[in-house]
Short mmCIF file of C-alpha atoms in Angstrom, two decimals:
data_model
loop_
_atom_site.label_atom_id
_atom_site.label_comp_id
_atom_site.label_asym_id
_atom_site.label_seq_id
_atom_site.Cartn_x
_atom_site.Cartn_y
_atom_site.Cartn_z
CA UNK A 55 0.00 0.00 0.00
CA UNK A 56 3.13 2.41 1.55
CA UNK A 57 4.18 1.49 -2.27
CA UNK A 58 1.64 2.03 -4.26
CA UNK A 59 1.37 5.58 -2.33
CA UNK A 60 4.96 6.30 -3.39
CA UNK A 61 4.20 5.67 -7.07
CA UNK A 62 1.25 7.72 -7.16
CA UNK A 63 2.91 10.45 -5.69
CA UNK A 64 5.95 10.44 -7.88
CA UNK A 65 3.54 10.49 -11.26
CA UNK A 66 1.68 13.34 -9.33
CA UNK A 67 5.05 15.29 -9.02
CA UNK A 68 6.14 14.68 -12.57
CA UNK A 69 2.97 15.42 -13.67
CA UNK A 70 2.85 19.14 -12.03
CA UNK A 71 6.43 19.59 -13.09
CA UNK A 72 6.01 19.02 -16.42
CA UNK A 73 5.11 22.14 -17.59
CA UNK A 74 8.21 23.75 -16.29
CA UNK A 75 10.38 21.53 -18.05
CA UNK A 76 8.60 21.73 -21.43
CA UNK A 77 9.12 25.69 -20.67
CA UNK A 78 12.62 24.81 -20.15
CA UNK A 79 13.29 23.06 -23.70
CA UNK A 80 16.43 20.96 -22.53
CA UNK A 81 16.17 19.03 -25.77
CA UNK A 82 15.08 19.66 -29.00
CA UNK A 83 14.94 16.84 -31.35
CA UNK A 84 14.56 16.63 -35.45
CA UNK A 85 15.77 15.85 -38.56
CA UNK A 86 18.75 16.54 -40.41
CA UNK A 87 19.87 16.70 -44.28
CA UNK A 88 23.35 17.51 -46.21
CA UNK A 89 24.69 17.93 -48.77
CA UNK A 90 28.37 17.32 -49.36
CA UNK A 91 30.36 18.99 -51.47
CA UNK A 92 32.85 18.11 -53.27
CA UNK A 93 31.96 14.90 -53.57
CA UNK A 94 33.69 13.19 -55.89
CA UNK A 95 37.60 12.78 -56.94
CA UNK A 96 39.28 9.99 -59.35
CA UNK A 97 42.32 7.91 -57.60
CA UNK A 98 45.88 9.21 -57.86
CA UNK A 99 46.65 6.56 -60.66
CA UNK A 100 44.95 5.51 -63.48
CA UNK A 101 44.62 2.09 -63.47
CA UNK A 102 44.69 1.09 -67.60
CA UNK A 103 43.33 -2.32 -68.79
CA UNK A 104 43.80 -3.31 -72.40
CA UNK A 105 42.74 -6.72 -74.28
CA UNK A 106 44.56 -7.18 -77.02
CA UNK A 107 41.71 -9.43 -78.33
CA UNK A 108 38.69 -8.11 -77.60
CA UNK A 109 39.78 -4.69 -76.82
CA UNK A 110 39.03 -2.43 -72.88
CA UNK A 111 37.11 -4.04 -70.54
CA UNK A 112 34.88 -0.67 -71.09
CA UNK A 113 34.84 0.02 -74.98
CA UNK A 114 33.08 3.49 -74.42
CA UNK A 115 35.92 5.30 -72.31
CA UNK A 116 37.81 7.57 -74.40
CA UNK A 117 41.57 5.77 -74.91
CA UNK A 118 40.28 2.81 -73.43
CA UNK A 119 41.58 3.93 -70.05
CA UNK A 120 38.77 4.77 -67.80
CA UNK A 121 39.15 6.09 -64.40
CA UNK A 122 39.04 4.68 -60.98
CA UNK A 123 36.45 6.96 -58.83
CA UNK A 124 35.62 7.03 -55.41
CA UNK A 125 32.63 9.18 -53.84
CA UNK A 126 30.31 9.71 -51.92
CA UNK A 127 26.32 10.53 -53.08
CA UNK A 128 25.37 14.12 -53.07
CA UNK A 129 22.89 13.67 -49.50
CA UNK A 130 23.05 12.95 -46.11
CA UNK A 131 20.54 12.36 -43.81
CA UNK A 132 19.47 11.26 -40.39
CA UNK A 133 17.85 12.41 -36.48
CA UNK A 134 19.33 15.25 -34.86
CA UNK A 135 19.23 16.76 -30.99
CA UNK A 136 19.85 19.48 -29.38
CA UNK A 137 21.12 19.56 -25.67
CA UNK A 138 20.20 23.16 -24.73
CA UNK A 139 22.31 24.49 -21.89
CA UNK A 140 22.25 27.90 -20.18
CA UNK A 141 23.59 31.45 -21.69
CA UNK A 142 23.00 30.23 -25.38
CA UNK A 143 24.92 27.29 -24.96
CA UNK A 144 23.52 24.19 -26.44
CA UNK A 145 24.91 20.48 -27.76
CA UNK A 146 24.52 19.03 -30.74
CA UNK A 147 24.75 14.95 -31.63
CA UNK A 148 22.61 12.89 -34.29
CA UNK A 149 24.05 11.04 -37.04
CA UNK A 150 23.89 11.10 -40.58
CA UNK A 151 23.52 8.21 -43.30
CA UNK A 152 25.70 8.64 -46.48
CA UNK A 153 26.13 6.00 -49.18
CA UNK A 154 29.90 5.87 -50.95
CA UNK A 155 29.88 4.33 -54.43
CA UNK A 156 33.68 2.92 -56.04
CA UNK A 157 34.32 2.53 -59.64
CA UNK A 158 37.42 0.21 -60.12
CA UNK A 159 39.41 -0.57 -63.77
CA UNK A 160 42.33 -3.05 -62.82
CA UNK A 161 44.80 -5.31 -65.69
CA UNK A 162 46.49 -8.36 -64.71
CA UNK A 163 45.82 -9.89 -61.61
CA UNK A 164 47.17 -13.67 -60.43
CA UNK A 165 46.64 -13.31 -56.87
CA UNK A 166 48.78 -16.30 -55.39
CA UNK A 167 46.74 -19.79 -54.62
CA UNK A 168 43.73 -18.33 -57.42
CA UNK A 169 43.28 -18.35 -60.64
CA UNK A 170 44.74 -16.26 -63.21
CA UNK A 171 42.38 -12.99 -63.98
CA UNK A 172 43.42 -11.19 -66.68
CA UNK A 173 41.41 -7.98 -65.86
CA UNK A 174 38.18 -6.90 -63.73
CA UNK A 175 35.59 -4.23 -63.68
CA UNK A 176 33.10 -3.14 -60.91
CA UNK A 177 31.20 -1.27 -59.15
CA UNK A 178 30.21 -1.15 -55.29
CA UNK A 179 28.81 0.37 -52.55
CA UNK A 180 28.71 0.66 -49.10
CA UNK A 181 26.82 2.38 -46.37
CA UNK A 182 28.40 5.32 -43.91
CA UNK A 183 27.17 6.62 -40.57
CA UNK A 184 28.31 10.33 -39.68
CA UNK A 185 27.89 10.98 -35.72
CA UNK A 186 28.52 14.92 -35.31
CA UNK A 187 29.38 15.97 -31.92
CA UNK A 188 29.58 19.51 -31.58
CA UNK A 189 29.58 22.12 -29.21
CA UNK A 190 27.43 25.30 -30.35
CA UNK A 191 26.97 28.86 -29.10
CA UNK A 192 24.08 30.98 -30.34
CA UNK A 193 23.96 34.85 -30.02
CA UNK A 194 20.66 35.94 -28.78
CA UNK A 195 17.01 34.35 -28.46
CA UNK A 196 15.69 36.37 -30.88
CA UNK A 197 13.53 35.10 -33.81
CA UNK A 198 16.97 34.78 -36.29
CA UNK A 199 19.50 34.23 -34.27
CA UNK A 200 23.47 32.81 -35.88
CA UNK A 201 25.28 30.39 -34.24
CA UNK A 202 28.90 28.87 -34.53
CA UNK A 203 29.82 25.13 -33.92
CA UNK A 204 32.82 23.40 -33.30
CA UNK A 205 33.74 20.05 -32.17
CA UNK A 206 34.21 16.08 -33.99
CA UNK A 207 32.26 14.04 -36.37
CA UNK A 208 32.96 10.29 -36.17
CA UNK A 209 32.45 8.26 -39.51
CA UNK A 210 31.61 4.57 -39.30
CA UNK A 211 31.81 2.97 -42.89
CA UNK A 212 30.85 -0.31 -43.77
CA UNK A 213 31.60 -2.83 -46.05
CA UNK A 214 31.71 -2.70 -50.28
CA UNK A 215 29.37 -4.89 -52.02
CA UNK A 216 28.97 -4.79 -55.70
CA UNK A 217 29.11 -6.95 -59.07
CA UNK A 218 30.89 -6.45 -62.15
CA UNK A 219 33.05 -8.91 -64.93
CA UNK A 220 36.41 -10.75 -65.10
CA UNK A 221 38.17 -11.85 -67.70
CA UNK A 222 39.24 -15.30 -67.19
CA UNK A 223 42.16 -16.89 -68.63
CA UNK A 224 40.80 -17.74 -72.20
CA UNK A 225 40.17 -13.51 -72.01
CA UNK A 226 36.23 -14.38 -71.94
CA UNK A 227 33.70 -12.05 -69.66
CA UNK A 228 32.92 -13.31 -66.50
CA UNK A 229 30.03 -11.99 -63.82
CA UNK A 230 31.54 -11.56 -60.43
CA UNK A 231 30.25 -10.62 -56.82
CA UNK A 232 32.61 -7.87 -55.01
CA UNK A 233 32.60 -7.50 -51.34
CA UNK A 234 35.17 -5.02 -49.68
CA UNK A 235 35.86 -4.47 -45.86
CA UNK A 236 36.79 -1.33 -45.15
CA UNK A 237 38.95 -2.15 -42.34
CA UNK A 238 37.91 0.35 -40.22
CA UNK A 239 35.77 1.08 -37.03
CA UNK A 240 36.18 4.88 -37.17
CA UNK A 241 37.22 8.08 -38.61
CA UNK A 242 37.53 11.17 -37.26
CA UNK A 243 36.88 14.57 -38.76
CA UNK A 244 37.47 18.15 -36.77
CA UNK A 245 34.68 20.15 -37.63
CA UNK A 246 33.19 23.16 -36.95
CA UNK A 247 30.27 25.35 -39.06
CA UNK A 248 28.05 28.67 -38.46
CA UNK A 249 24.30 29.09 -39.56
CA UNK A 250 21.55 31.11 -38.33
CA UNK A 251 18.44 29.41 -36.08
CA UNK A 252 15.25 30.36 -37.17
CA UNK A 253 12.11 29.90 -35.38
CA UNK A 254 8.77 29.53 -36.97
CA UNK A 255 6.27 28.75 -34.31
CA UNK A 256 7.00 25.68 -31.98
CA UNK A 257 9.58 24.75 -34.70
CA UNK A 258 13.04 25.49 -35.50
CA UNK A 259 15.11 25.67 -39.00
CA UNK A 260 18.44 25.77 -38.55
CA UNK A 261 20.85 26.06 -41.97
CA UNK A 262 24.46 25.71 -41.49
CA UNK A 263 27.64 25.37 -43.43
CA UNK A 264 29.97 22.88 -41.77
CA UNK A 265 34.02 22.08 -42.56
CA UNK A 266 35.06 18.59 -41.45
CA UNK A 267 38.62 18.46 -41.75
CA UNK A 268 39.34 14.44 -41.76
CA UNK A 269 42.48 13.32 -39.67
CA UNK A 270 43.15 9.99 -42.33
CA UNK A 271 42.81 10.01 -45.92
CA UNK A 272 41.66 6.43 -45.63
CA UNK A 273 38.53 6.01 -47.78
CA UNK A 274 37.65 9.65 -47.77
CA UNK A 275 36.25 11.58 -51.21
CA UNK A 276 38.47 14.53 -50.12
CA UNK A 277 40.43 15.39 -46.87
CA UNK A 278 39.14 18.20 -46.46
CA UNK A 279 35.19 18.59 -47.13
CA UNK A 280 32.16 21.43 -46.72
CA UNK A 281 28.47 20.10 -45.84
CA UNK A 282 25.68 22.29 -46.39
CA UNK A 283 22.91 21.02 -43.27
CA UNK A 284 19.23 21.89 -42.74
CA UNK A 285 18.05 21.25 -39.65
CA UNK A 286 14.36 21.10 -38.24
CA UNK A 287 14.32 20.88 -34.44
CA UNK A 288 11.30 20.64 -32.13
CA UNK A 289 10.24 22.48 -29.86
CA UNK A 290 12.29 25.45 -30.70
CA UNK A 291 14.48 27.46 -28.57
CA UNK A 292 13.00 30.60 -27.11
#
């Protein structure tokens, strides 16, 4: 009974607290999209594969001699929340799904223990998970108010999966299945950004342009990259 009591009591509490902390806003939550930009960039070499039978692998790249391309699509998207701390000082973390596509041209392969493969095309793709964490300060409460960010993204990629041919050793077009670890839990970028918050009603826009600044080259589109966000938060900041 002494229990039961208790339990009622708490709910009753929460219950006549609640408006207070919806008038506090600690967290907003939402929904965030990107673009990234640039986005694409060819591999330092140029990978050339020639048949002298039946001619390139690909017969409609100029000079036989297409390029091998890494990149990432041109969106991002995925929840976002806001922490929202005292004197306009708030955190940000969500994460953001990205999908990386690889074009690969190679010539003569004979990988030790397999069979001899005179040449291979294909094309794969793999999944990526963004996790921003950033610190951000916002001048004001008014109804446009700018902000600056700084702090880390984290980049989880996973693994390649694709199809594409082979030639085998009697130089004849074979379908294959391509699957490519990436080898890696994480990545870090620094990042930081500015935008301006914009309330409309209970809601809250937020546009921003970010710079990550990756700390490993491994498996990245460019080192050094620009994200264009939209944000829409609720309930918004007042």
């Amino acid at each position: 009974m002494d229990r039961d009591r208790k339990c009622v009591a708490q709910v009753c509490l929460f219950v006549a607290l609640l408006p207070y902390v919806a008038r506090a806003q600690w967290i907003s939550v939402g929904m965030a999209g990107a673009v990234p930009a640039p986005r694409s960039e060819a591999y330092d070499q140029v990978i050339r594969t020639f048949n002298p039978y039946s001619g390139c692998l690909d017969r409609t790249a100029p000079g036989c001699s297409p390029d091998n391309n890494f990149f990432v699509k041109p969106y991002a998207f995925g929840p976002t929340a806001d922490v929202n701390l005292p004197w306009g000082v708030s955190a940000e973390v969500g994460f953001l799904y990205e999908r990386f596509h690889r074009d690969l041209t190679e010539g003569l392969i004979a990988p030790h223990g397999g069979s001899v493969n005179f040449g291979q095309q294909y094309s794969a793709s793999a999944d990526g998970w963004a996790f921003p964490l950033l610190l951000k300060y916002t001048f004001g409460r008014r109804r446009f108010a700018p902000f600056v960010d700084a702090g880390a993204t984290l980049r989880h990629l996973g693994a390649f999966d694709g199809k594409g041919i082979q030639l085998d050793f009697h130089l004849q077009p074979q379908p294959i299945s391509v699957h490519i670890e990436s080898g890696r839990d994480l990545d870090v970028a620094i990042t930081a950004g500015a935008g301006l918050r914009w309330r409309v009603f209970l809601t809250e826009a937020a546009p921003e342009i970010r710079f990550l600044h990756w700390t490993a080259t491994y498996y990245q589109p460019v080192q050094n990259q620009v994200m264009i966000v939209l944000s829409i938060r609720f309930p918004a900041v007042r």
